[in-house]
Coordinates of C-alpha atoms in Angstrom, one line a residue:
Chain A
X1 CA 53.5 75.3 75.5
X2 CA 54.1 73.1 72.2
X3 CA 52.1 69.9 74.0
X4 CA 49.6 69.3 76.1
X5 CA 49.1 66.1 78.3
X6 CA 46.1 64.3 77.2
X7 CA 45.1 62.7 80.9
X8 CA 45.4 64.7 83.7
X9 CA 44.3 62.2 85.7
X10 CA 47.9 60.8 85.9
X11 CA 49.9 60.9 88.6
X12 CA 51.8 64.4 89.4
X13 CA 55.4 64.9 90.1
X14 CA 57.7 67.6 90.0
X15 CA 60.9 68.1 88.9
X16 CA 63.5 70.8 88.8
X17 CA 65.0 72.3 85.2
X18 CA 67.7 75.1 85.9
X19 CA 67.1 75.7 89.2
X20 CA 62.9 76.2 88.3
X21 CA 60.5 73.5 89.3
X22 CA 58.4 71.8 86.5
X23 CA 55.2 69.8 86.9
X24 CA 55.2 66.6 85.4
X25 CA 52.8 63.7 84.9
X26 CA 53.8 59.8 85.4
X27 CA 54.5 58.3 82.4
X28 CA 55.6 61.4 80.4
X29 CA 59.3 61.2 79.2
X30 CA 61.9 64.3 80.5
X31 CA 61.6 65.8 77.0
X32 CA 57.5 65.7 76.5
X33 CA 57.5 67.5 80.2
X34 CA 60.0 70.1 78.7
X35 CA 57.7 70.2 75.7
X36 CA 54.5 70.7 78.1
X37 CA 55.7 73.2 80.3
X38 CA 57.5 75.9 77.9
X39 CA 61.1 75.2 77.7
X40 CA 61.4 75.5 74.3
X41 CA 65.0 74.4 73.8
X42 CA 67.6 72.0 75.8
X43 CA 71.0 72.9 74.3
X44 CA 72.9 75.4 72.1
X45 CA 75.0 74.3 69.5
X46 CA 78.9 75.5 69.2
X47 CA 77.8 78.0 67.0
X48 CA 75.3 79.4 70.1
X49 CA 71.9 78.2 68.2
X50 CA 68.7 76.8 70.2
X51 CA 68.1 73.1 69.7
X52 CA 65.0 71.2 71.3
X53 CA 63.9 67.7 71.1
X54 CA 63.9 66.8 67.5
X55 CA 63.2 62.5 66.7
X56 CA 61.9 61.2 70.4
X57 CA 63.5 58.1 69.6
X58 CA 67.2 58.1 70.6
X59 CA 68.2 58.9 67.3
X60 CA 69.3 62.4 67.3
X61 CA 70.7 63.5 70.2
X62 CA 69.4 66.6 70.5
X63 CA 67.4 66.5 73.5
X64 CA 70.5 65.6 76.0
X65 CA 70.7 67.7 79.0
X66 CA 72.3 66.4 82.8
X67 CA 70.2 64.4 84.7
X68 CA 71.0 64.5 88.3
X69 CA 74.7 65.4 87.8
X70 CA 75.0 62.8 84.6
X71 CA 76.2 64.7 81.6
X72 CA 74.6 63.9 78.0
X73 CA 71.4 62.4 79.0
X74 CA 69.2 61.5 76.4
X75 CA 66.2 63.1 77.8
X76 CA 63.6 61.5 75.0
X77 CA 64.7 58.1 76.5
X78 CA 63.9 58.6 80.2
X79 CA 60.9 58.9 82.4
X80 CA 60.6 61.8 84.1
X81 CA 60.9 60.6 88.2
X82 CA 59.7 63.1 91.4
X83 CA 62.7 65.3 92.3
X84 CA 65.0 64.9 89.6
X85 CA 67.3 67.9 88.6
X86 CA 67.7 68.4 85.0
X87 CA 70.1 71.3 83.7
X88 CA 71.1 72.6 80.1
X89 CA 74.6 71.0 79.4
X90 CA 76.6 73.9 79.5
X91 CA 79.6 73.1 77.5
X92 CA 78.8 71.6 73.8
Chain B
X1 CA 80.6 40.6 90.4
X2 CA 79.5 37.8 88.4
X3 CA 78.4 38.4 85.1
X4 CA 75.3 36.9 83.6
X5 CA 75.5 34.7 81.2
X6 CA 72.8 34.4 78.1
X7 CA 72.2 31.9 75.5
X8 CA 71.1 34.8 73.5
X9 CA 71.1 38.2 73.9
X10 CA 68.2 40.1 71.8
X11 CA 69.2 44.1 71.4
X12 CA 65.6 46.2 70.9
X13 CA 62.5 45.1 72.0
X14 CA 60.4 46.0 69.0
X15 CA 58.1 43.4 66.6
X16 CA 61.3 41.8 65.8
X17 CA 63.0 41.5 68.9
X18 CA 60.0 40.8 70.5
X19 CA 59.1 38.0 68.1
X20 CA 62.3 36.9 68.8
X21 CA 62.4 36.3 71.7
X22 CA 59.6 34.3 72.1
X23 CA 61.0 31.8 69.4
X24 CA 64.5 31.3 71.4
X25 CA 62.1 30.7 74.3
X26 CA 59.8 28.2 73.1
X27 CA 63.2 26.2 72.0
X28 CA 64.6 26.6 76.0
X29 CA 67.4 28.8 74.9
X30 CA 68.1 31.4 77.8
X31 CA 67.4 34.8 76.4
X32 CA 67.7 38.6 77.5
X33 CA 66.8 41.4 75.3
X34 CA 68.4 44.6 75.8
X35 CA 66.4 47.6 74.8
X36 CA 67.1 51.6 75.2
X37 CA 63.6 52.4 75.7
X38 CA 61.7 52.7 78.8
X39 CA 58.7 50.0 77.9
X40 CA 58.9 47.4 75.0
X41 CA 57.0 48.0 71.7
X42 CA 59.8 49.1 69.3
X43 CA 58.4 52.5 67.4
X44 CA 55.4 51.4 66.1
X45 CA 54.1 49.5 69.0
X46 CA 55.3 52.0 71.5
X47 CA 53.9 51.9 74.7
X48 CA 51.6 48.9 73.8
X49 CA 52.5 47.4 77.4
X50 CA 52.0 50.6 79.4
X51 CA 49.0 52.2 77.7
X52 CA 46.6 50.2 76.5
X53 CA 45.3 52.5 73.4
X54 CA 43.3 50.4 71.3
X55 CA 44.4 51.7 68.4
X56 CA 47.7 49.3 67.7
X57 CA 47.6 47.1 64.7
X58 CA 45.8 44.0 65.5
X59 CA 48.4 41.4 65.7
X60 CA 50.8 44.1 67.8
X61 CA 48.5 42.8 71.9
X62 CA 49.2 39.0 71.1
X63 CA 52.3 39.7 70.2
X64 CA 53.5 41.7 73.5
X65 CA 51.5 39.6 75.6
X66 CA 53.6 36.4 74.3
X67 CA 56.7 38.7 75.1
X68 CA 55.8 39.5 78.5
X69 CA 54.9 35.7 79.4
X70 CA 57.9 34.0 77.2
X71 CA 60.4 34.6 80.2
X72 CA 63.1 36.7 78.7
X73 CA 64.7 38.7 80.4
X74 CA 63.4 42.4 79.3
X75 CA 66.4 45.3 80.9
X76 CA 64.7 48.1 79.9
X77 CA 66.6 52.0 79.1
X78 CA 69.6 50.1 78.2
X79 CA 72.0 51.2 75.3
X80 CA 74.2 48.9 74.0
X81 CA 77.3 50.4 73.0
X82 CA 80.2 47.6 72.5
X83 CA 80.7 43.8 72.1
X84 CA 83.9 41.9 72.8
X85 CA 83.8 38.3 72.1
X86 CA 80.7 37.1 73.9
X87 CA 80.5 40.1 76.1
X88 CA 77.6 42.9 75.5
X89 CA 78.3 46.2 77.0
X90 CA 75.6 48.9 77.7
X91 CA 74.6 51.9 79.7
X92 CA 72.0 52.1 81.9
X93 CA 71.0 55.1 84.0
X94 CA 74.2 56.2 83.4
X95 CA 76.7 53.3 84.7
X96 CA 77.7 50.6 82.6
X97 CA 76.2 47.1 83.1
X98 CA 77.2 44.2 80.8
X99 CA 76.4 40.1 80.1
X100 CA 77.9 37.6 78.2
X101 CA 75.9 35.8 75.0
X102 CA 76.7 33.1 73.0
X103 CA 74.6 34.4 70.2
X104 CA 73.1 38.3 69.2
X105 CA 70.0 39.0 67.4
X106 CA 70.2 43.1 66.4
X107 CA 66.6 44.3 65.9
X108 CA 66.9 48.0 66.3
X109 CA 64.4 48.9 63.4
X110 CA 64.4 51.7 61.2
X111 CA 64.4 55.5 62.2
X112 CA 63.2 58.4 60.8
X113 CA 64.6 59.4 57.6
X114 CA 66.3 63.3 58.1
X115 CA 64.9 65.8 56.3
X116 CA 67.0 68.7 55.0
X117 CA 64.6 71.9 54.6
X118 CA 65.7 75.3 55.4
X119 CA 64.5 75.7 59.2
X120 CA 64.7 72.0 60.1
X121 CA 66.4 72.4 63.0
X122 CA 64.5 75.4 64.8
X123 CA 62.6 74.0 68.3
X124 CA 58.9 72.6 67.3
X125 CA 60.5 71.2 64.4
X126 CA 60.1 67.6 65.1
X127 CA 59.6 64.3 62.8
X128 CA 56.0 62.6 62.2
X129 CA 57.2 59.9 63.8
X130 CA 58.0 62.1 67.3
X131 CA 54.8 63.3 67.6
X132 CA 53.3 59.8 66.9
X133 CA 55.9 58.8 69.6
X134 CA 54.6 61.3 72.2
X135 CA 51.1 60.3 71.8
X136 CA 51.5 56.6 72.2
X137 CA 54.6 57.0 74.8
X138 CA 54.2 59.8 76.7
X139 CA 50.2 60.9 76.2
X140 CA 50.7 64.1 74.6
X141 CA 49.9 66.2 71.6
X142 CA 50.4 69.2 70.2
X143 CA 48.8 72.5 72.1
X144 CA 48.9 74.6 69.2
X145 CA 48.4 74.8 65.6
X146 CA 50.4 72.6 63.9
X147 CA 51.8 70.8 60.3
X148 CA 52.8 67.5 58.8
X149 CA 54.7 67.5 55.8
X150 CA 56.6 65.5 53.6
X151 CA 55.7 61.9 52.0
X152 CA 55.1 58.6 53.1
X153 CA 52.1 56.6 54.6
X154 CA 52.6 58.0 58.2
X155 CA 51.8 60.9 57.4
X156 CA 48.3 60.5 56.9
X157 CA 48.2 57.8 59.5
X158 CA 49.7 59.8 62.1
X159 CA 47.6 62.9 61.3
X160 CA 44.4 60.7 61.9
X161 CA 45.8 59.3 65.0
X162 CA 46.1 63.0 66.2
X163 CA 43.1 64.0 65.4
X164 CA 40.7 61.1 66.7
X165 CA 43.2 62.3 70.1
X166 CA 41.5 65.5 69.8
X167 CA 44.7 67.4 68.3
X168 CA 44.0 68.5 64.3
X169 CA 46.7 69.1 62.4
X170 CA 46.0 72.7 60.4
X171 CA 47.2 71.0 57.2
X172 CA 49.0 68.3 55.7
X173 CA 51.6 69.2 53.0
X174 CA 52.4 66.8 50.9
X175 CA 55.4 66.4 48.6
X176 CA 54.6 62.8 46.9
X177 CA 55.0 64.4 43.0
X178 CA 51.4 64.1 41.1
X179 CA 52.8 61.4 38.7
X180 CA 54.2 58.6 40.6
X181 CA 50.8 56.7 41.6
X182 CA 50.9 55.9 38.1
X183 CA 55.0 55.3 38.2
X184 CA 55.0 53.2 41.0
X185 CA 51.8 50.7 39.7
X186 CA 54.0 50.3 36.5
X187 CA 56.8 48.8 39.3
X188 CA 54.6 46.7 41.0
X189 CA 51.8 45.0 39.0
X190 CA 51.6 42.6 41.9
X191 CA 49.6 45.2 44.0
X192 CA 46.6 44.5 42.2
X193 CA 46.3 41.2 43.9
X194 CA 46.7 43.1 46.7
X195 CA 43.3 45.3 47.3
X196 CA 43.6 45.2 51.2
X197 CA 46.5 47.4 50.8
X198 CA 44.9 50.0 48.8
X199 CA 41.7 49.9 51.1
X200 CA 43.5 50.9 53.8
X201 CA 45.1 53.8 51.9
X202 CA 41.8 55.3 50.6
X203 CA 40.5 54.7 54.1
X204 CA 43.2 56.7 55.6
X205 CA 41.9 59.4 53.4
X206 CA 38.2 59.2 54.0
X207 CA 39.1 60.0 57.6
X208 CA 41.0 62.6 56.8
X209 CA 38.5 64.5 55.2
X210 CA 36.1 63.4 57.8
X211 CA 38.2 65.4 60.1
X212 CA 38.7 68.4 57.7
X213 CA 42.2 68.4 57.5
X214 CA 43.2 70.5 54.6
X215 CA 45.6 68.8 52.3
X216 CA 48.1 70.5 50.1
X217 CA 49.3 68.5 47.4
X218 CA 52.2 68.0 44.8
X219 CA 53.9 70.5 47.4
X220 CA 57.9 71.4 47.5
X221 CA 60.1 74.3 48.5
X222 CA 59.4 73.8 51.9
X223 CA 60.9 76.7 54.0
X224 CA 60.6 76.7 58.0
X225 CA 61.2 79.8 59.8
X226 CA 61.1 81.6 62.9
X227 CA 63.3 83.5 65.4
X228 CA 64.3 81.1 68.4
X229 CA 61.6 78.7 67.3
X230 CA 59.1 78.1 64.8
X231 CA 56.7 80.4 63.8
X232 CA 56.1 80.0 60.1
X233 CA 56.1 77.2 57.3
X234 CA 56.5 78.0 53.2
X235 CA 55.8 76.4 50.5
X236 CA 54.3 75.6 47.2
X237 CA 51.8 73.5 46.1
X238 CA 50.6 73.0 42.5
X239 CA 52.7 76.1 41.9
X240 CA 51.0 78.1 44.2
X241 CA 52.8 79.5 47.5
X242 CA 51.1 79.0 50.6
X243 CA 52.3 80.2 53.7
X244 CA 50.7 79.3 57.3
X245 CA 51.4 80.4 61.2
X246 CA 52.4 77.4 62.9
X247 CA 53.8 76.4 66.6
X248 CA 55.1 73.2 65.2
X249 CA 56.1 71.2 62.1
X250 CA 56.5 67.3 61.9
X251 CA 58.6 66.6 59.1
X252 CA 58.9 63.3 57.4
X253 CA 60.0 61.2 54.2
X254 CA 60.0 57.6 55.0
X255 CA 62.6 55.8 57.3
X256 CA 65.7 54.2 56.9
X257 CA 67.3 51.2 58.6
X258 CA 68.6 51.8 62.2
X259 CA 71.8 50.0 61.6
X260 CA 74.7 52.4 63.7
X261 CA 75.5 49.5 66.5
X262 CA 75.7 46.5 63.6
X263 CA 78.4 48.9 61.9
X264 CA 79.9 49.5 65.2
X265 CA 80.0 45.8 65.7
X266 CA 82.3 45.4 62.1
X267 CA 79.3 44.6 59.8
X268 CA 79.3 46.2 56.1
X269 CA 76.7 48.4 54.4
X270 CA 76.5 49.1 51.1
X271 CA 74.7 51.9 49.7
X272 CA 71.6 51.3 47.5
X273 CA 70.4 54.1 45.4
X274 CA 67.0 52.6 44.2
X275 CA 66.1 53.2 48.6
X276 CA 68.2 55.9 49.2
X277 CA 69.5 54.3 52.4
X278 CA 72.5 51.9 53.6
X279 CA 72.0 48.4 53.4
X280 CA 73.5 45.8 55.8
X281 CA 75.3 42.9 53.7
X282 CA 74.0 39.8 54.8
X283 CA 75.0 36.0 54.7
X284 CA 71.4 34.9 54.8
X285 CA 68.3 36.1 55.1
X286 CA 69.2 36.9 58.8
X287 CA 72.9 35.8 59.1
X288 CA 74.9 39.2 59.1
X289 CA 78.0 38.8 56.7
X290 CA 81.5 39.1 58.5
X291 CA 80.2 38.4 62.2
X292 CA 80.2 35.4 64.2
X293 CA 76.8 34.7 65.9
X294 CA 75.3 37.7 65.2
X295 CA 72.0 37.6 63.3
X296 CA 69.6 40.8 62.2
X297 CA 66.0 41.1 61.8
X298 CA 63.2 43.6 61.1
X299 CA 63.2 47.1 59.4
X300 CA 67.0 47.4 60.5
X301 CA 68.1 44.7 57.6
X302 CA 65.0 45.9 55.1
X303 CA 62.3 48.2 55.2
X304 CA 58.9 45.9 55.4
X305 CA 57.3 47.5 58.5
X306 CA 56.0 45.9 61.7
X307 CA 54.3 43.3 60.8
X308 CA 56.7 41.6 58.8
X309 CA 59.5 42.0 61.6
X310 CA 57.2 39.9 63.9
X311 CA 58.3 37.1 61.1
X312 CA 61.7 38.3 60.4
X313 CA 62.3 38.1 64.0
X314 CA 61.2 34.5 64.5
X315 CA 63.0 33.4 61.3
X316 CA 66.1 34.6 62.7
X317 CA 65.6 33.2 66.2
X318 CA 65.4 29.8 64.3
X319 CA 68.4 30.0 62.8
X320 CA 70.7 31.1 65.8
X321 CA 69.0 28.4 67.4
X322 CA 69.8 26.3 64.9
X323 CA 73.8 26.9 64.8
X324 CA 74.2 27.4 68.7
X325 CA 72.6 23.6 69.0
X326 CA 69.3 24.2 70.3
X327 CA 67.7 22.8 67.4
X328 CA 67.6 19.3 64.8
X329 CA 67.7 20.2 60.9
X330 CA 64.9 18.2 60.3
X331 CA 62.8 20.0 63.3
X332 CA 64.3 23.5 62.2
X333 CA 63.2 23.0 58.6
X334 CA 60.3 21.7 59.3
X335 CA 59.1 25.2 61.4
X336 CA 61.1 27.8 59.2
X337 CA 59.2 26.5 55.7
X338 CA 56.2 27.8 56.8
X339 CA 57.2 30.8 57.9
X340 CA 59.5 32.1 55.3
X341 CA 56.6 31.4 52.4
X342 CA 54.1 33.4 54.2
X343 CA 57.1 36.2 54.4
X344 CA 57.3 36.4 50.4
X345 CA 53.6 36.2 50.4
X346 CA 53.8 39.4 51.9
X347 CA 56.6 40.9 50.1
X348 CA 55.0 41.7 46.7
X349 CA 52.7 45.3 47.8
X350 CA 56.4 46.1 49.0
X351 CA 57.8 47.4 45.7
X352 CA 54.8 50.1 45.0
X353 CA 55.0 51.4 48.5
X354 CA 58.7 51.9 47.9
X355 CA 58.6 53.8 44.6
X356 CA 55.5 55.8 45.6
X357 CA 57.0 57.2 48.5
X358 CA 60.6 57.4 46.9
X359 CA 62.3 60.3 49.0
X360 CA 61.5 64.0 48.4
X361 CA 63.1 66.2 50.3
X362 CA 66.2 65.5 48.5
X363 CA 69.1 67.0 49.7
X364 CA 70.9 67.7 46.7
X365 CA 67.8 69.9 45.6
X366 CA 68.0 71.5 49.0
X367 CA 68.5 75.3 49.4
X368 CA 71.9 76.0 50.9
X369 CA 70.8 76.8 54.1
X370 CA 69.3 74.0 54.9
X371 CA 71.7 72.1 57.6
X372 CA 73.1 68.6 56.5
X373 CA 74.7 67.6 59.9
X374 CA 72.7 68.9 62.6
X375 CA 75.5 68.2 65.3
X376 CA 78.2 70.0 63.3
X377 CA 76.0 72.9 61.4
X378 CA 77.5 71.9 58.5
X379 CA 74.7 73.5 55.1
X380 CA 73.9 71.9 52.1
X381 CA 76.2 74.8 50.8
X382 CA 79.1 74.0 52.5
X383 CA 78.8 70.1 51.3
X384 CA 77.9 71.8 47.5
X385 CA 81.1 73.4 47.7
X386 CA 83.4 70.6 48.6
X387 CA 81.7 68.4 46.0
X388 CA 82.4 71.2 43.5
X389 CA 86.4 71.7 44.6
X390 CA 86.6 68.1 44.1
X391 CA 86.5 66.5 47.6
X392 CA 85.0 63.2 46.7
X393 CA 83.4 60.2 48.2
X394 CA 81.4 60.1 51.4
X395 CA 84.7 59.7 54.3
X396 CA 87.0 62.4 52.5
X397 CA 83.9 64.8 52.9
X398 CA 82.9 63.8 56.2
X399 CA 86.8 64.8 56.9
X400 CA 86.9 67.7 55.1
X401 CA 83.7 69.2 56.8
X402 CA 83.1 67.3 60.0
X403 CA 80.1 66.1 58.8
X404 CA 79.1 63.0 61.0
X405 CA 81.5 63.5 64.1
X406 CA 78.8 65.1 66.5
X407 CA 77.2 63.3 69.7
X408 CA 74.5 61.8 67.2
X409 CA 77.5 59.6 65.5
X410 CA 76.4 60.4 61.6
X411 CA 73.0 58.9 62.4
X412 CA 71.5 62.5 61.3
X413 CA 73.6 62.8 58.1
X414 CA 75.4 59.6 56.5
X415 CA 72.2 59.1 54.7
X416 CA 71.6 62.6 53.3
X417 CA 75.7 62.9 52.4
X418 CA 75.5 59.6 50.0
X419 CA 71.9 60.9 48.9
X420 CA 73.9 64.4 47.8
X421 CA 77.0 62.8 46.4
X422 CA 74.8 60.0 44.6
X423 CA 72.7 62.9 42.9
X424 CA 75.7 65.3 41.7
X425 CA 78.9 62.3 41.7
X426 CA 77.0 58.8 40.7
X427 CA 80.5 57.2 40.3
X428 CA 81.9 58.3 43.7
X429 CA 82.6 56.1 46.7
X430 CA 80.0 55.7 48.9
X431 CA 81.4 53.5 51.8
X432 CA 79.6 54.2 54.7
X433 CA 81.7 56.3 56.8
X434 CA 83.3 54.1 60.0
X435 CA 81.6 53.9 63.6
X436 CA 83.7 52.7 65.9
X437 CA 83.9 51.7 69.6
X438 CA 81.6 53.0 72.1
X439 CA 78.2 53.2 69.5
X440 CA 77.2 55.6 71.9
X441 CA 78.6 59.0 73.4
X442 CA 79.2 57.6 76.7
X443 CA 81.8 59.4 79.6
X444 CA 84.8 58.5 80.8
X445 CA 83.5 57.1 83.7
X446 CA 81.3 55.2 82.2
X447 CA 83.8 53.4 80.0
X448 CA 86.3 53.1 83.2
X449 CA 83.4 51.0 84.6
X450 CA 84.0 48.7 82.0
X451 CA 87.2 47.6 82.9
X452 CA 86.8 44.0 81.4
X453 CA 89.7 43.9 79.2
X454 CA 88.3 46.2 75.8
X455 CA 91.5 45.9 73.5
X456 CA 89.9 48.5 71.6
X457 CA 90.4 51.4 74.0
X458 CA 93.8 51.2 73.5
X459 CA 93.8 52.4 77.6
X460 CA 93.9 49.2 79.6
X461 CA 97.1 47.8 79.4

């Protein structure tokens, strides 16, 4: 895990990256659920290298993955809901 | 559908936009502000609405309180990607929405400067600012043992943050060169009336201590490595090398001005070597040159922090209100005065903090591994190379290499390209490379949605 959620009182929710389901807290953003619960990366470059959510702010566009079925999410940008499906975007 | 019509239309929803906002309201201007973030607060107020962490600058609660009671219209997670005329187009949740404004305000701050080390681009490498980010948005902090380095007053500020959060950073390293306090005083005798400034900075460094946070100083050939993610940081300070085991490293070296959608929109920038960064050219204070009714305020126009935005972003509400009719000269003149002398007030500790936290991670003293365009993987080497062959001025390179087409639109690179060409080709061009219509990477669909008559697509006839 690279980060840890500081109050565990908040509200749990789960949601579903590649097929494996995550556990989230309200409030947390996709990519600091990602960060929390091991994924270490959310896309490969052309050239095949592991990138992983880089400036949290929108800036970067490393963190984009598909959020139920939309293509290029930024995932730094939105909250993570119960039940979404988030995926690695396969194609650069 | 009908679409929704504005008298202004504010785009982010930090001290600026925020500040805004309130000032169009108070003068009975319709207003919405469009921001891409989930809760209002900008960067450095970030989640002041949702939180409730006491440990925001003081004037940052009145000011979102005003925001929330001013009756703007707040459409959050929405990016703004293209403007025809008086129509604003954006994404939201993935389908395009859009509203028609007689007037724009841009306030999208400043972002993260990128920082070209060897290794910057490994997973856990994040910037200062991210972390700061995650712990103010999102509640969370590093699990493991962790690094800042680079330069600039967030650094220290960010590391205290952490650490009164219960996460302590294994060391800060810091590459502000030992000579510059001195330097930068020389710049800016004006500080001296300024003690509040350097209070704060000592304090800063009382509570780092307090927290025993070693501190590298005078540090540089920084060096991140690790297999499929980090696992190591090098580098030397005060000659020495150091090397430590880390899980993560935040990076930083000041910010720059967030100004992608105002060059999307047609404005200029030129480049300014003494910051290292593009600068918008302006008409005014807060008119942006070449655009009708578009004004700019905050960090995104100049670097001044949060604070200052809160005024930037009022002075420029006055004056759209002003030129769309909402206000008399003598009434406008008689609220800006005020407002713009206390701004120069506040403008004289500026010139220190910029030449003592000058950039340091400069690109063109970068090792050639280090990646210049994250999006692309194009090195420092492959950009050293093109300089050397002759390819010259910031668009022939970005042709000749790619650098700046990725998703991220140049946002990563533009700034580190002109840095490298300034250092090694002073007299070359550095016109900021174009961004043009959508300022985002949006999809097909999303830009068949918008089927309102964009000449610029070329597709719609």
């Amino acid at each position: 895990m690279l980060l840890r959620q500081l109050d565990e009182s908040r509200a749990r929710l789960t949601i579903t990256v590649d097929d494996r389901p995550l556990q989230a807290f309200a409030g947390e953003t996709i990519a600091a659920c990602l960060l929390s619960n091991g994924v270490t990366f959310t896309r490969l470059t052309p050239g095949g290298a592991r990138r992983a959510p880089y400036c949290l702010m929108g800036a970067c566009f490393e963190c984009t993955m598909t959020v139920d079925g939309r293509t290029n999410v930024q995932t730094c940008l939105r909250l993570a809901e119960d039940g979404m499906v988030v995926e690695r975007t396969r194609t650069p | 559908m009908s679409l929704r019509h504005f008298n202004l239309a504010i785009v982010g929803a930090g001290p600026a936009g925020m500040a805004a906002a309130v000032e169009a309201r108070r003068h009975n201007l319709s207003v919405a502000v469009l921001d891409d973030q989930p809760a209002a607060g900008g960067q450095i107020l970030r989640g002041i609405t949702t939180s409730g962490r006491p440990d925001y600058e003081k004037w940052g609660g009145p000011l979102a309180e005003a925001f929330e009671s001013c009756g703007a219209e707040h459409i959050r997670g929405a990016a703004v990607w293209g403007r025809e005329d008086s129509l604003l187009l954006y994404s939201r949740q993935g389908r395009t929405e859009s509203i028609e404004a007689d007037g724009v305000i841009l306030a999208t701050g400043s972002m993260e400067r990128p920082c070209v080390v060897p290794g910057n681009t490994l997973p856990g490498v994040v910037t200062v600012g991210a972390l700061q980010s995650l712990l103010k948005g999102s509640g969370c902090v590093p699990a493991g043992d962790f690094v800042l380095a680079g330069n600039g007053p967030l650094l220290l500020l960010c590391a205290v943050q952490l650490a009164d959060a219960g996460a302590k950073a294994s060391a800060i390293v810091q590459t502000t060169p030992g000579s510059r306090f001195r330097s930068s005083l020389w710049k800016a005798p004006g500080l001296l009336f300024d003690p509040a400034l350097l209070v704060k900075g000592l304090g800063l460094m009382a509570r780092i201590r307090r927290h025993g946070i070693a501190v590298y100083g005078e540090a540089g050939n920084i060096r991140i490595e690790g297999a499929d993610r980090v696992s190591t940081i090098r580098f030397e300070s005060k000659g020495r090398k150091a090397e430590l085991l880390v899980e993560m490293v935040a990076l930083h070296d000041g910010v720059v001005p967030n100004d992608n959608l105002a060059i999307s929109f047609g404005a200029q920038a030129r480049w300014n070597e003494n910051l290292a960064c593009y600068q918008l050219l302006m008409d005014s204070d807060t008119k942006v040159a070449a655009l009708e009714n578009v004004w700019a305020a905050g960090d995104m126009v100049a670097i001044y922090g949060g604070y200052q935005a809160s005024i930037t972003g009022r002075l420029a509400a006055l004056d759209a209100c002003l030129d769309l009719g909402f206000l008399s000269p003598a009434y406008y003149r008689s609220i800006r005065e005020p407002l713009a002398s206390k701004r120069r007030r506040l403008l004289v500790a500026r010139h220190f903090v910029d030449a003592y936290y000058a950039p340091t991670l400069l690109p063109a003293t970068a090792a050639d591994d280090a990646l210049l365009c994250r999006c692309e993987e194009v090195s420092v080497g492959a950009i050293r190379d093109r300089i050397a062959q002759g390819v010259d001025g910031t668009r022939a390179i970005k042709a000749a290499t790619r650098c700046g087409m990725g998703p991220c639109q140049g946002r990563q690179c533009t700034v580190s390209l002109a840095s490298m060409l300034g250092h090694d080709r002073p007299r070359s061009s550095f016109a900021r490379p174009s961004l043009r219509f959508p300022a985002r990477p949006i999809t097909v669909a999303e830009l068949a949605q918008s089927h309102q008559g964009i000449s610029h697509t070329g597709s719609d006839s």
